[in-house]
Tab-separated table of C-alpha atoms in Angstrom:
chain	number	residue	atom	x	y	z
A	1	UNK	CA	12.087	-16.736	23.506
A	2	UNK	CA	8.911	-18.762	24.005
A	3	UNK	CA	6.961	-15.551	24.467
A	4	UNK	CA	8.394	-14.147	21.232
A	5	UNK	CA	7.542	-17.330	19.334
A	6	UNK	CA	3.963	-17.196	20.602
A	7	UNK	CA	3.675	-13.542	19.537
A	8	UNK	CA	5.150	-14.224	16.098
A	9	UNK	CA	2.700	-17.075	15.585
A	10	UNK	CA	-0.208	-14.816	16.622
A	11	UNK	CA	1.130	-12.185	14.235
A	12	UNK	CA	0.856	-14.589	11.304
A	13	UNK	CA	4.582	-15.275	10.942
A	14	UNK	CA	4.732	-19.052	10.993
A	15	UNK	CA	7.566	-21.216	12.237
A	16	UNK	CA	8.075	-22.448	8.675
A	17	UNK	CA	8.687	-18.859	7.524
A	18	UNK	CA	11.154	-18.318	10.372
A	19	UNK	CA	13.297	-21.384	9.773
A	20	UNK	CA	15.793	-22.549	7.200
A	21	UNK	CA	16.398	-19.307	5.356
A	22	UNK	CA	19.566	-17.352	4.762
A	23	UNK	CA	18.380	-14.039	6.236
A	24	UNK	CA	19.402	-14.365	9.859
A	25	UNK	CA	17.640	-11.941	12.194
A	26	UNK	CA	19.459	-11.141	15.447
A	27	UNK	CA	18.098	-9.476	18.551
A	28	UNK	CA	20.364	-6.576	19.570
A	29	UNK	CA	19.427	-7.293	23.196
A	30	UNK	CA	21.788	-10.255	23.425
A	31	UNK	CA	22.746	-11.107	19.844
A	32	UNK	CA	20.490	-14.173	19.806
A	33	UNK	CA	19.287	-15.498	16.459
A	34	UNK	CA	15.524	-15.138	16.428
A	35	UNK	CA	14.685	-16.083	12.833
A	36	UNK	CA	16.136	-17.502	9.630
A	37	UNK	CA	13.926	-15.951	6.963
A	38	UNK	CA	13.893	-16.815	3.289
A	39	UNK	CA	14.867	-14.115	0.795
A	40	UNK	CA	12.316	-13.518	-1.948
A	41	UNK	CA	13.814	-15.153	-5.076
A	42	UNK	CA	14.607	-12.574	-7.734
A	43	UNK	CA	12.145	-14.121	-10.196
A	44	UNK	CA	9.415	-13.915	-7.547
A	45	UNK	CA	10.019	-10.188	-7.039
A	46	UNK	CA	8.821	-9.661	-10.603
A	47	UNK	CA	5.726	-11.688	-9.721
A	48	UNK	CA	4.969	-9.486	-6.712
A	49	UNK	CA	5.246	-6.416	-8.944
A	50	UNK	CA	3.002	-7.972	-11.598
A	51	UNK	CA	0.328	-8.716	-8.979
A	52	UNK	CA	0.524	-5.151	-7.705
A	53	UNK	CA	0.167	-3.817	-11.242
A	54	UNK	CA	-2.936	-5.956	-11.808
A	55	UNK	CA	-4.358	-4.937	-8.424
A	56	UNK	CA	-3.967	-1.290	-9.377
A	57	UNK	CA	-6.335	-1.699	-12.325
A	58	UNK	CA	-9.105	-2.707	-9.900
A	59	UNK	CA	-8.186	-0.692	-6.805
A	60	UNK	CA	-8.123	2.668	-8.612
A	61	UNK	CA	-11.836	2.232	-9.432
A	62	UNK	CA	-12.868	1.623	-5.826
A	63	UNK	CA	-14.230	4.942	-4.477
A	64	UNK	CA	-11.771	6.678	-2.178
A	65	UNK	CA	-14.045	6.656	0.914
A	66	UNK	CA	-14.438	2.907	0.436
A	67	UNK	CA	-10.648	2.602	0.241
A	68	UNK	CA	-10.569	4.533	3.494
A	69	UNK	CA	-12.690	1.835	5.090
A	70	UNK	CA	-9.892	-0.678	4.477
A	71	UNK	CA	-7.440	1.614	6.252
A	72	UNK	CA	-9.912	2.014	9.126
A	73	UNK	CA	-10.036	-1.764	9.506
A	74	UNK	CA	-6.228	-1.856	9.420
A	75	UNK	CA	-6.118	0.634	12.263
A	76	UNK	CA	-8.445	-1.601	14.283
A	77	UNK	CA	-6.210	-4.618	13.650
A	78	UNK	CA	-3.196	-2.592	14.776
A	79	UNK	CA	-4.993	-1.581	17.953
A	80	UNK	CA	-5.701	-5.220	18.738
A	81	UNK	CA	-2.087	-6.219	18.019
A	82	UNK	CA	-0.405	-3.152	19.530
A	83	UNK	CA	1.331	-4.887	22.431
A	84	UNK	CA	2.407	-7.841	20.288
A	85	UNK	CA	3.953	-5.703	17.551
A	86	UNK	CA	5.586	-3.437	20.139
A	87	UNK	CA	7.188	-6.484	21.775
A	88	UNK	CA	8.578	-7.628	18.415
A	89	UNK	CA	10.007	-4.133	17.865
A	90	UNK	CA	11.683	-4.165	21.283
A	91	UNK	CA	13.245	-7.568	20.664
A	92	UNK	CA	14.246	-6.868	17.067
A	93	UNK	CA	15.288	-3.191	17.253
A	94	UNK	CA	16.168	-2.797	20.944
A	95	UNK	CA	13.655	-0.054	21.730
A	96	UNK	CA	12.351	0.206	25.263
A	97	UNK	CA	8.758	-0.955	25.699
A	98	UNK	CA	7.294	2.573	25.804
A	99	UNK	CA	8.963	3.503	22.537
A	100	UNK	CA	7.790	0.304	20.865
A	101	UNK	CA	4.223	1.031	21.924
A	102	UNK	CA	4.617	4.605	20.716
A	103	UNK	CA	5.746	3.446	17.305
A	104	UNK	CA	2.695	1.222	16.836
A	105	UNK	CA	0.539	4.135	17.993
A	106	UNK	CA	2.038	6.197	15.176
A	107	UNK	CA	0.819	3.557	12.735
A	108	UNK	CA	-2.645	3.673	14.289
A	109	UNK	CA	-2.649	7.477	14.150
A	110	UNK	CA	-1.799	7.614	10.444
A	111	UNK	CA	-4.614	5.155	9.756
A	112	UNK	CA	-7.038	7.466	11.575
A	113	UNK	CA	-5.787	10.477	9.660
A	114	UNK	CA	-5.911	8.674	6.307
A	115	UNK	CA	-9.505	7.550	6.841
A	116	UNK	CA	-10.597	11.178	7.055
A	117	UNK	CA	-8.315	12.146	4.197
A	118	UNK	CA	-10.018	9.576	1.944
A	119	UNK	CA	-12.976	11.971	1.769
A	120	UNK	CA	-10.775	15.014	1.153
A	121	UNK	CA	-8.715	14.261	-1.944
A	122	UNK	CA	-9.648	17.712	-3.152
A	123	UNK	CA	-8.803	19.377	-6.440
A	124	UNK	CA	-9.584	22.995	-7.209
A	125	UNK	CA	-11.501	25.137	-9.699
A	126	UNK	CA	-9.501	27.858	-11.477
A	127	UNK	CA	-10.881	30.940	-13.204
A	128	UNK	CA	-10.286	30.904	-16.965
A	129	UNK	CA	-9.308	33.955	-18.989
A	130	UNK	CA	-11.606	32.771	-21.808
A	131	UNK	CA	-15.372	33.284	-21.691
A	132	UNK	CA	-17.426	30.121	-21.481
A	133	UNK	CA	-14.510	28.131	-20.031
A	134	UNK	CA	-13.426	26.851	-16.653
A	135	UNK	CA	-10.350	25.019	-15.425
A	136	UNK	CA	-10.237	22.357	-12.756
A	137	UNK	CA	-7.622	20.090	-11.205
A	138	UNK	CA	-8.156	16.448	-10.322
A	139	UNK	CA	-6.035	13.953	-8.427
A	140	UNK	CA	-5.944	10.368	-9.688
A	141	UNK	CA	-4.337	7.148	-8.367
A	142	UNK	CA	-0.692	6.808	-9.335
A	143	UNK	CA	0.170	3.095	-9.321
A	144	UNK	CA	2.104	0.582	-7.197
A	145	UNK	CA	4.287	2.087	-4.456
A	146	UNK	CA	7.456	0.387	-3.200
A	147	UNK	CA	8.177	1.086	0.485
A	148	UNK	CA	11.775	0.396	1.547
A	149	UNK	CA	12.129	0.848	5.306
A	150	UNK	CA	15.039	1.346	7.695
A	151	UNK	CA	15.666	-0.807	10.760
A	152	UNK	CA	14.800	1.792	13.394
A	153	UNK	CA	11.121	2.385	12.561
A	154	UNK	CA	9.953	-0.846	10.911
A	155	UNK	CA	6.264	-0.391	11.722
A	156	UNK	CA	5.538	3.343	11.684
A	157	UNK	CA	7.329	4.350	8.475
A	158	UNK	CA	5.709	1.506	6.569
A	159	UNK	CA	2.287	2.589	7.832
A	160	UNK	CA	2.961	6.266	7.062
A	161	UNK	CA	3.390	5.392	3.416
A	162	UNK	CA	0.940	2.523	3.084
A	163	UNK	CA	-2.051	4.284	4.656
A	164	UNK	CA	-1.685	7.267	2.343
A	165	UNK	CA	-0.992	5.107	-0.709
A	166	UNK	CA	-4.012	2.880	-0.121
A	167	UNK	CA	-6.542	5.701	0.220
A	168	UNK	CA	-5.053	7.299	-2.892
A	169	UNK	CA	-5.734	4.142	-4.915
A	170	UNK	CA	-2.240	2.646	-4.974
A	171	UNK	CA	-1.167	-0.924	-4.151
A	172	UNK	CA	1.880	-1.228	-1.899
A	173	UNK	CA	4.947	-3.453	-1.777
A	174	UNK	CA	6.898	-3.577	1.482
A	175	UNK	CA	10.632	-4.259	1.440
A	176	UNK	CA	11.654	-4.174	5.146
A	177	UNK	CA	15.181	-3.748	6.453
A	178	UNK	CA	17.089	-7.008	6.786
A	179	UNK	CA	17.805	-5.987	10.399
A	180	UNK	CA	14.144	-5.739	11.469
A	181	UNK	CA	11.923	-7.590	8.995
A	182	UNK	CA	9.694	-9.317	11.563
A	183	UNK	CA	8.198	-6.043	12.835
A	184	UNK	CA	7.348	-4.982	9.295
A	185	UNK	CA	5.887	-8.384	8.489
A	186	UNK	CA	3.676	-8.286	11.592
A	187	UNK	CA	2.417	-4.829	10.586
A	188	UNK	CA	1.738	-6.015	7.034
A	189	UNK	CA	-0.079	-9.098	8.316
A	190	UNK	CA	-2.413	-6.830	10.279
A	191	UNK	CA	-3.246	-5.200	6.937
A	192	UNK	CA	-3.830	-8.600	5.329
A	193	UNK	CA	-6.263	-9.461	8.104
A	194	UNK	CA	-8.065	-6.186	7.469
A	195	UNK	CA	-8.251	-7.063	3.764
A	196	UNK	CA	-9.953	-10.345	4.603
A	197	UNK	CA	-12.612	-8.470	6.566
A	198	UNK	CA	-12.903	-5.837	3.849
A	199	UNK	CA	-13.972	-8.380	1.253
A	200	UNK	CA	-13.747	-8.745	-2.494
A	201	UNK	CA	-13.098	-5.064	-3.199
A	202	UNK	CA	-9.495	-5.622	-1.995
A	203	UNK	CA	-7.815	-7.337	-4.968
A	204	UNK	CA	-5.108	-9.956	-4.709
A	205	UNK	CA	-1.712	-8.270	-4.838
A	206	UNK	CA	-2.871	-5.055	-3.160
A	207	UNK	CA	-0.291	-5.529	-0.390
A	208	UNK	CA	2.899	-7.382	-1.274
A	209	UNK	CA	6.076	-8.332	0.572
A	210	UNK	CA	9.644	-8.632	-0.667
A	211	UNK	CA	12.361	-9.909	1.672
A	212	UNK	CA	16.057	-9.610	0.980
A	213	UNK	CA	18.883	-7.158	0.580
A	214	UNK	CA	20.216	-4.719	-1.976
A	215	UNK	CA	19.494	-6.982	-4.947
A	216	UNK	CA	15.772	-7.151	-4.201
A	217	UNK	CA	15.642	-3.407	-3.544
A	218	UNK	CA	17.291	-2.719	-6.890
A	219	UNK	CA	14.571	-4.613	-8.747
A	220	UNK	CA	11.939	-2.412	-7.128
A	221	UNK	CA	13.947	0.753	-7.706
A	222	UNK	CA	14.583	-0.004	-11.381
A	223	UNK	CA	11.090	-1.222	-12.320
A	224	UNK	CA	9.087	1.181	-14.527
A	225	UNK	CA	5.860	-0.429	-13.296
A	226	UNK	CA	6.490	1.173	-9.878
A	227	UNK	CA	5.930	4.907	-10.356
A	228	UNK	CA	6.830	5.794	-6.757
A	229	UNK	CA	9.621	4.484	-4.525
A	230	UNK	CA	9.596	5.606	-0.893
A	231	UNK	CA	12.899	4.799	0.814
A	232	UNK	CA	14.072	5.575	4.331
A	233	UNK	CA	17.711	5.231	5.316
A	234	UNK	CA	21.111	6.848	5.058
A	235	UNK	CA	22.146	9.656	2.748
A	236	UNK	CA	24.464	7.157	1.070
A	237	UNK	CA	21.473	4.952	0.277
A	238	UNK	CA	19.572	7.957	-1.070
A	239	UNK	CA	22.421	8.826	-3.407
A	240	UNK	CA	22.184	5.321	-4.853
A	241	UNK	CA	18.399	5.162	-5.163
A	242	UNK	CA	17.531	8.726	-6.198
A	243	UNK	CA	19.383	8.848	-9.534
A	244	UNK	CA	18.128	5.392	-10.524
A	245	UNK	CA	14.501	6.326	-10.026
A	246	UNK	CA	15.040	9.674	-11.743
A	247	UNK	CA	16.701	7.982	-14.729
A	248	UNK	CA	13.433	6.202	-15.516
A	249	UNK	CA	11.420	9.370	-14.729
A	250	UNK	CA	9.887	7.792	-11.636
A	251	UNK	CA	9.048	9.563	-8.411
A	252	UNK	CA	10.750	9.076	-5.097
A	253	UNK	CA	10.220	9.967	-1.460
A	254	UNK	CA	13.586	9.934	0.282
A	255	UNK	CA	13.799	10.226	4.071
A	256	UNK	CA	17.523	10.297	4.742
A	257	UNK	CA	20.011	11.481	7.356
A	258	UNK	CA	19.510	14.024	10.099
A	259	UNK	CA	21.948	16.049	12.170
A	260	UNK	CA	19.565	17.893	14.404
A	261	UNK	CA	20.469	20.802	16.637
A	262	UNK	CA	18.965	22.725	19.532
A	263	UNK	CA	19.747	26.378	20.088
A	264	UNK	CA	19.509	27.177	23.803
A	265	UNK	CA	19.105	30.884	24.419
A	266	UNK	CA	19.875	32.691	27.645
A	267	UNK	CA	16.120	33.422	27.594
A	268	UNK	CA	15.148	29.720	27.786
A	269	UNK	CA	13.489	27.748	30.564
A	270	UNK	CA	16.540	25.673	31.456
A	271	UNK	CA	14.604	22.895	33.241
A	272	UNK	CA	12.520	22.313	30.124
A	273	UNK	CA	15.710	22.228	28.104
A	274	UNK	CA	17.183	19.396	30.170
A	275	UNK	CA	14.083	17.238	29.777
A	276	UNK	CA	13.960	17.857	26.038
A	277	UNK	CA	17.643	17.073	25.592
A	278	UNK	CA	17.356	13.809	27.484
A	279	UNK	CA	14.657	12.233	25.313
A	280	UNK	CA	15.850	13.860	22.101
A	281	UNK	CA	19.442	12.688	22.452
A	282	UNK	CA	19.143	9.222	24.017
A	283	UNK	CA	15.750	7.949	22.832
A	284	UNK	CA	16.141	4.755	20.755
A	285	UNK	CA	19.793	4.860	21.891
A	286	UNK	CA	20.393	7.773	19.523
A	287	UNK	CA	19.204	5.764	16.520
A	288	UNK	CA	16.509	8.094	15.192
A	289	UNK	CA	16.839	10.331	12.168
A	290	UNK	CA	15.405	13.055	14.431
A	291	UNK	CA	17.845	12.394	17.299
A	292	UNK	CA	19.311	15.518	18.910
A	293	UNK	CA	23.029	15.563	18.066
A	294	UNK	CA	24.127	19.174	18.607
A	295	UNK	CA	23.390	21.661	21.414
A	296	UNK	CA	24.313	25.249	20.553
A	297	UNK	CA	24.083	27.028	23.895
A	298	UNK	CA	24.554	30.703	24.761
A	299	UNK	CA	27.824	31.308	26.577
A	300	UNK	CA	26.024	32.609	29.680
A	301	UNK	CA	24.068	29.367	30.207
A	302	UNK	CA	26.227	26.660	28.658
A	303	UNK	CA	28.298	25.741	31.728
A	304	UNK	CA	25.326	25.354	34.081
A	305	UNK	CA	23.296	23.538	31.440
A	306	UNK	CA	26.122	21.118	30.701
A	307	UNK	CA	26.343	20.241	34.400
A	308	UNK	CA	22.601	19.557	34.624
A	309	UNK	CA	22.568	17.411	31.494
A	310	UNK	CA	25.630	15.497	32.702
A	311	UNK	CA	23.857	14.667	35.960
A	312	UNK	CA	20.746	13.554	34.080
A	313	UNK	CA	22.807	11.325	31.756
A	314	UNK	CA	24.529	9.654	34.681
A	315	UNK	CA	21.159	8.710	36.185
A	316	UNK	CA	20.008	6.851	33.066
A	317	UNK	CA	19.284	3.151	33.381
A	318	UNK	CA	20.962	1.319	30.504
A	319	UNK	CA	19.998	-2.266	29.867
A	320	UNK	CA	17.539	-4.802	28.511
A	321	UNK	CA	14.761	-2.768	26.856
A	322	UNK	CA	12.132	-5.261	28.001
A	323	UNK	CA	12.902	-4.584	31.675
A	324	UNK	CA	10.939	-1.991	33.606
A	325	UNK	CA	12.754	1.288	34.187
A	326	UNK	CA	15.217	0.925	31.313
A	327	UNK	CA	15.598	4.134	29.318
A	328	UNK	CA	18.465	3.218	26.985
A	329	UNK	CA	18.617	-0.085	25.165
A	330	UNK	CA	21.318	-1.489	22.877
A	331	UNK	CA	22.723	-0.280	19.609
A	332	UNK	CA	21.545	-2.353	16.675
A	333	UNK	CA	24.859	-4.181	16.091
A	334	UNK	CA	28.644	-4.151	16.364
A	335	UNK	CA	29.017	-1.905	13.324
A	336	UNK	CA	27.005	0.805	15.102
A	337	UNK	CA	29.151	0.389	18.221
A	338	UNK	CA	32.337	0.718	16.176
A	339	UNK	CA	31.015	3.899	14.537
A	340	UNK	CA	30.216	5.290	17.998
A	341	UNK	CA	33.780	4.660	19.180
A	342	UNK	CA	35.327	6.039	15.981
A	343	UNK	CA	33.381	9.310	16.223
A	344	UNK	CA	34.425	9.790	19.836
A	345	UNK	CA	38.053	9.315	18.853
A	346	UNK	CA	37.674	11.790	15.996
A	347	UNK	CA	36.010	14.349	18.258
A	348	UNK	CA	38.859	14.023	20.733
A	349	UNK	CA	41.337	14.676	17.936
A	350	UNK	CA	39.388	17.790	16.955
A	351	UNK	CA	39.688	19.277	20.443
A	352	UNK	CA	36.597	17.834	22.111
A	353	UNK	CA	36.435	16.991	25.806
A	354	UNK	CA	34.436	13.937	26.869
A	355	UNK	CA	32.095	15.089	29.639
A	356	UNK	CA	30.436	11.761	30.403
A	357	UNK	CA	29.689	8.355	28.877
A	358	UNK	CA	31.367	7.043	25.783
A	359	UNK	CA	32.184	3.481	26.853
A	360	UNK	CA	30.672	0.145	25.983
A	361	UNK	CA	28.808	-1.268	28.988
A	362	UNK	CA	27.220	-4.583	30.048
A	363	UNK	CA	29.623	-6.553	27.870
A	364	UNK	CA	29.961	-9.229	30.557
A	365	UNK	CA	26.195	-9.680	30.780
A	366	UNK	CA	25.567	-9.370	27.041
A	367	UNK	CA	28.793	-10.261	25.180
A	368	UNK	CA	26.917	-10.165	21.860
A	369	UNK	CA	24.815	-7.122	22.730
A	370	UNK	CA	26.257	-3.664	22.098
A	371	UNK	CA	25.243	-1.318	24.899
A	372	UNK	CA	26.974	2.029	25.323
A	373	UNK	CA	26.814	4.855	27.834
A	374	UNK	CA	25.444	7.887	25.931
A	375	UNK	CA	28.225	10.410	25.430
A	376	UNK	CA	28.380	14.173	25.861
A	377	UNK	CA	31.310	15.983	24.274
A	378	UNK	CA	32.188	19.622	24.905
A	379	UNK	CA	33.534	21.036	21.629
A	380	UNK	CA	35.623	24.177	21.123
A	381	UNK	CA	33.779	24.947	17.876
A	382	UNK	CA	31.628	23.155	15.316
A	383	UNK	CA	34.256	20.890	13.779
A	384	UNK	CA	34.065	18.349	10.961
A	385	UNK	CA	32.896	15.449	13.134
A	386	UNK	CA	29.824	17.461	14.135
A	387	UNK	CA	28.807	17.861	10.504
A	388	UNK	CA	28.398	14.138	9.882
A	389	UNK	CA	25.703	11.898	11.332
A	390	UNK	CA	26.741	9.086	13.648
A	391	UNK	CA	23.747	6.849	14.335
A	392	UNK	CA	24.479	6.509	18.042
A	393	UNK	CA	23.953	8.523	21.261
A	394	UNK	CA	26.618	11.221	20.927
A	395	UNK	CA	25.687	14.774	21.898
A	396	UNK	CA	28.012	17.667	21.080
A	397	UNK	CA	27.900	20.914	23.078
A	398	UNK	CA	29.198	24.148	21.595
A	399	UNK	CA	28.628	27.758	22.636
A	400	UNK	CA	27.630	30.983	20.895
A	401	UNK	CA	27.526	34.644	21.840
A	402	UNK	CA	25.673	36.312	18.953
A	403	UNK	CA	22.292	34.897	17.925
A	404	UNK	CA	23.037	35.340	14.238
A	405	UNK	CA	26.152	33.199	14.683
A	406	UNK	CA	24.025	30.514	16.348
A	407	UNK	CA	21.749	30.375	13.296
A	408	UNK	CA	24.744	30.185	10.981
A	409	UNK	CA	26.276	27.347	13.001
A	410	UNK	CA	22.936	25.577	13.165
A	411	UNK	CA	22.571	25.577	9.376
A	412	UNK	CA	26.212	24.809	8.570
A	413	UNK	CA	25.720	21.060	8.126
A	414	UNK	CA	24.723	19.051	5.022
A	415	UNK	CA	21.584	17.613	6.609
A	416	UNK	CA	18.322	19.476	7.199
A	417	UNK	CA	15.695	17.350	8.906
A	418	UNK	CA	14.567	18.635	12.309
A	419	UNK	CA	15.579	21.568	14.477
A	420	UNK	CA	14.557	23.399	17.611
A	421	UNK	CA	15.138	26.452	19.729
A	422	UNK	CA	14.478	27.019	23.407
A	423	UNK	CA	13.794	30.668	24.075
A	424	UNK	CA	11.104	32.887	25.552
A	425	UNK	CA	12.323	35.834	23.484
A	426	UNK	CA	9.791	36.526	20.721
A	427	UNK	CA	12.348	38.029	18.350
A	428	UNK	CA	14.617	34.997	18.586
A	429	UNK	CA	11.732	32.585	18.111
A	430	UNK	CA	10.327	34.426	15.109
A	431	UNK	CA	13.775	34.709	13.546
A	432	UNK	CA	14.324	30.974	13.994
A	433	UNK	CA	11.189	30.006	12.050
A	434	UNK	CA	11.581	32.753	9.429
A	435	UNK	CA	13.188	32.470	6.008
A	436	UNK	CA	16.489	33.581	7.569
A	437	UNK	CA	16.323	31.049	10.388
A	438	UNK	CA	16.415	27.248	10.482
A	439	UNK	CA	16.871	25.671	7.054
A	440	UNK	CA	15.348	22.348	8.134
A	441	UNK	CA	12.079	20.758	7.112
A	442	UNK	CA	10.850	20.925	10.707
A	443	UNK	CA	11.515	23.790	13.114
A	444	UNK	CA	10.268	23.485	16.701
A	445	UNK	CA	9.881	26.028	19.485
A	446	UNK	CA	10.444	24.977	23.099
A	447	UNK	CA	10.201	21.273	22.266
A	448	UNK	CA	12.924	18.907	21.102
A	449	UNK	CA	13.532	17.745	17.524
A	450	UNK	CA	12.214	14.206	18.025
A	451	UNK	CA	8.701	12.786	18.286
A	452	UNK	CA	6.879	14.485	15.403
A	453	UNK	CA	3.098	14.062	15.189
A	454	UNK	CA	1.619	12.555	12.043
A	455	UNK	CA	-0.693	15.524	11.371
A	456	UNK	CA	2.175	17.584	9.964
A	457	UNK	CA	4.282	16.742	6.937
A	458	UNK	CA	7.433	14.863	7.969
A	459	UNK	CA	10.714	15.333	6.103
A	460	UNK	CA	13.690	17.568	5.563
A	461	UNK	CA	15.828	19.551	3.176
A	462	UNK	CA	19.349	19.291	1.742
A	463	UNK	CA	20.862	15.822	2.179
A	464	UNK	CA	17.783	14.683	4.078
A	465	UNK	CA	16.086	14.336	0.694
A	466	UNK	CA	13.621	17.197	0.387
A	467	UNK	CA	10.507	14.993	0.440
A	468	UNK	CA	7.538	14.687	2.820
A	469	UNK	CA	5.434	11.919	4.361
A	470	UNK	CA	2.454	11.510	6.737
A	471	UNK	CA	0.109	14.492	7.198
A	472	UNK	CA	-0.743	17.884	5.711
A	473	UNK	CA	-0.825	17.492	1.906
A	474	UNK	CA	1.738	14.664	1.747
A	475	UNK	CA	-1.018	12.502	0.199
A	476	UNK	CA	-0.408	14.316	-3.088
A	477	UNK	CA	2.890	12.438	-3.481
A	478	UNK	CA	0.872	9.257	-4.025
A	479	UNK	CA	-1.359	10.637	-6.783
A	480	UNK	CA	-1.042	12.195	-10.213
A	481	UNK	CA	-2.522	15.586	-10.995
A	482	UNK	CA	-4.505	16.452	-14.120
A	483	UNK	CA	-5.462	19.972	-15.195
A	484	UNK	CA	-8.738	19.995	-17.144
A	485	UNK	CA	-9.946	22.921	-19.264
A	486	UNK	CA	-13.650	22.702	-20.063
A	487	UNK	CA	-15.263	24.742	-22.847
A	488	UNK	CA	-19.015	24.930	-22.298
A	489	UNK	CA	-19.550	27.663	-24.906
A	490	UNK	CA	-20.141	27.449	-28.652
A	491	UNK	CA	-17.050	29.527	-29.373
A	492	UNK	CA	-13.380	28.549	-29.720
A	493	UNK	CA	-11.319	31.434	-28.289
A	494	UNK	CA	-7.594	30.819	-27.801
A	495	UNK	CA	-5.654	31.667	-24.681
A	496	UNK	CA	-3.403	34.703	-24.507
A	497	UNK	CA	-5.718	36.436	-27.003
A	498	UNK	CA	-4.136	34.649	-29.969
A	499	UNK	CA	-5.987	35.108	-33.273
A	500	UNK	CA	-5.124	32.154	-35.472
A	501	UNK	CA	-6.843	33.335	-38.665
């Protein structure tokens, strides 16, 4: 605890901020209370928004490459604080040390990408049908962006959005999850330190913080002065936020549930499959939106594969994520543990056979920490329980015989985030990534569904939300487009050949 306090102090989160408030932050490692933060009073939320609105007036006039310099400085601050922020993530979320470090690296990577992107906010020139005319598109800053994060990626998801928003000319307001606010605050404070180095071009209010629960989120969601709300969480949360933002004609980026599958062909490298399954299914104790939850294996390889995966699962070290060698840390809280147990019971009722795992462990050592042995369940078919997302390490195995049936089964769930196939058969691979294959936002070949790089657009279809973050052209979400028609002639011809007298 002393080490954590020292790190929090270095991260700019003072003891005064961590004491006396009503937002109690628990460590899932042992259930210990690690902070008592103060909710942002509702009246003060309006003040944060007003500051962001005023900052926008100034920030949008700062040239984009200069805005990129701020993000470069942020990346340098994150590099310097990488181990500290990763430690906070491990204590607050329960991730093993390697995963915590990897998450901060994601934040650093998006900063690097955004710096280059700040010089590439390209429009296009379009040929006009009228002589003496040309058409061009421009991209302009949009306005303040509210970033509502989930507990499981408190640093990376904030940075994904903030780095893009800042280079595009938009102020940002972070509303972190109540379950992991300290990690988000430490990441934001690194940005505030970068702003100090950046100088007067970074206006007051460019980066704001709102702490609290649903009430504070609703103010951000409902405010017409926030043209874009980026929210990460459950599909249930998305159903609440999406219509509210749409009702005021705002924009939203929704990163919601995943129910990711792997098709394992008889033409796959089975040793690669086992390694991919292990990280994909048990990383972050199954608490990733990209977690592998379904294995659809060909009938000729399923039995042998199941035996190999079972052996690998039973060799996993479950325990304190700060200890060397641990691969599976705790679930975030009791509610997650109860959901884990309920889904196992449902699967059993639907004909599933528990292959391994499924029990709570280490309860004597950590009575207020919720550790579970990752479960594998052999299912007779894809039943109802497999079509819902349980945010815990449960992996369902089901078999197929015809490849077309495997694709159908793969797509027959409401979610559509990430997907993968293991096969060395070119026809199967090409079918999987074709229009008749995976219906997810991300489709991978011979790698698992988890651990996406920031260079590509991240996001999914169907109940996952349909929106994109991070790389490719995701920056366009944070800007508004204008189409300009320029007449440099002395004539006034109309489009479509219209003669108006």
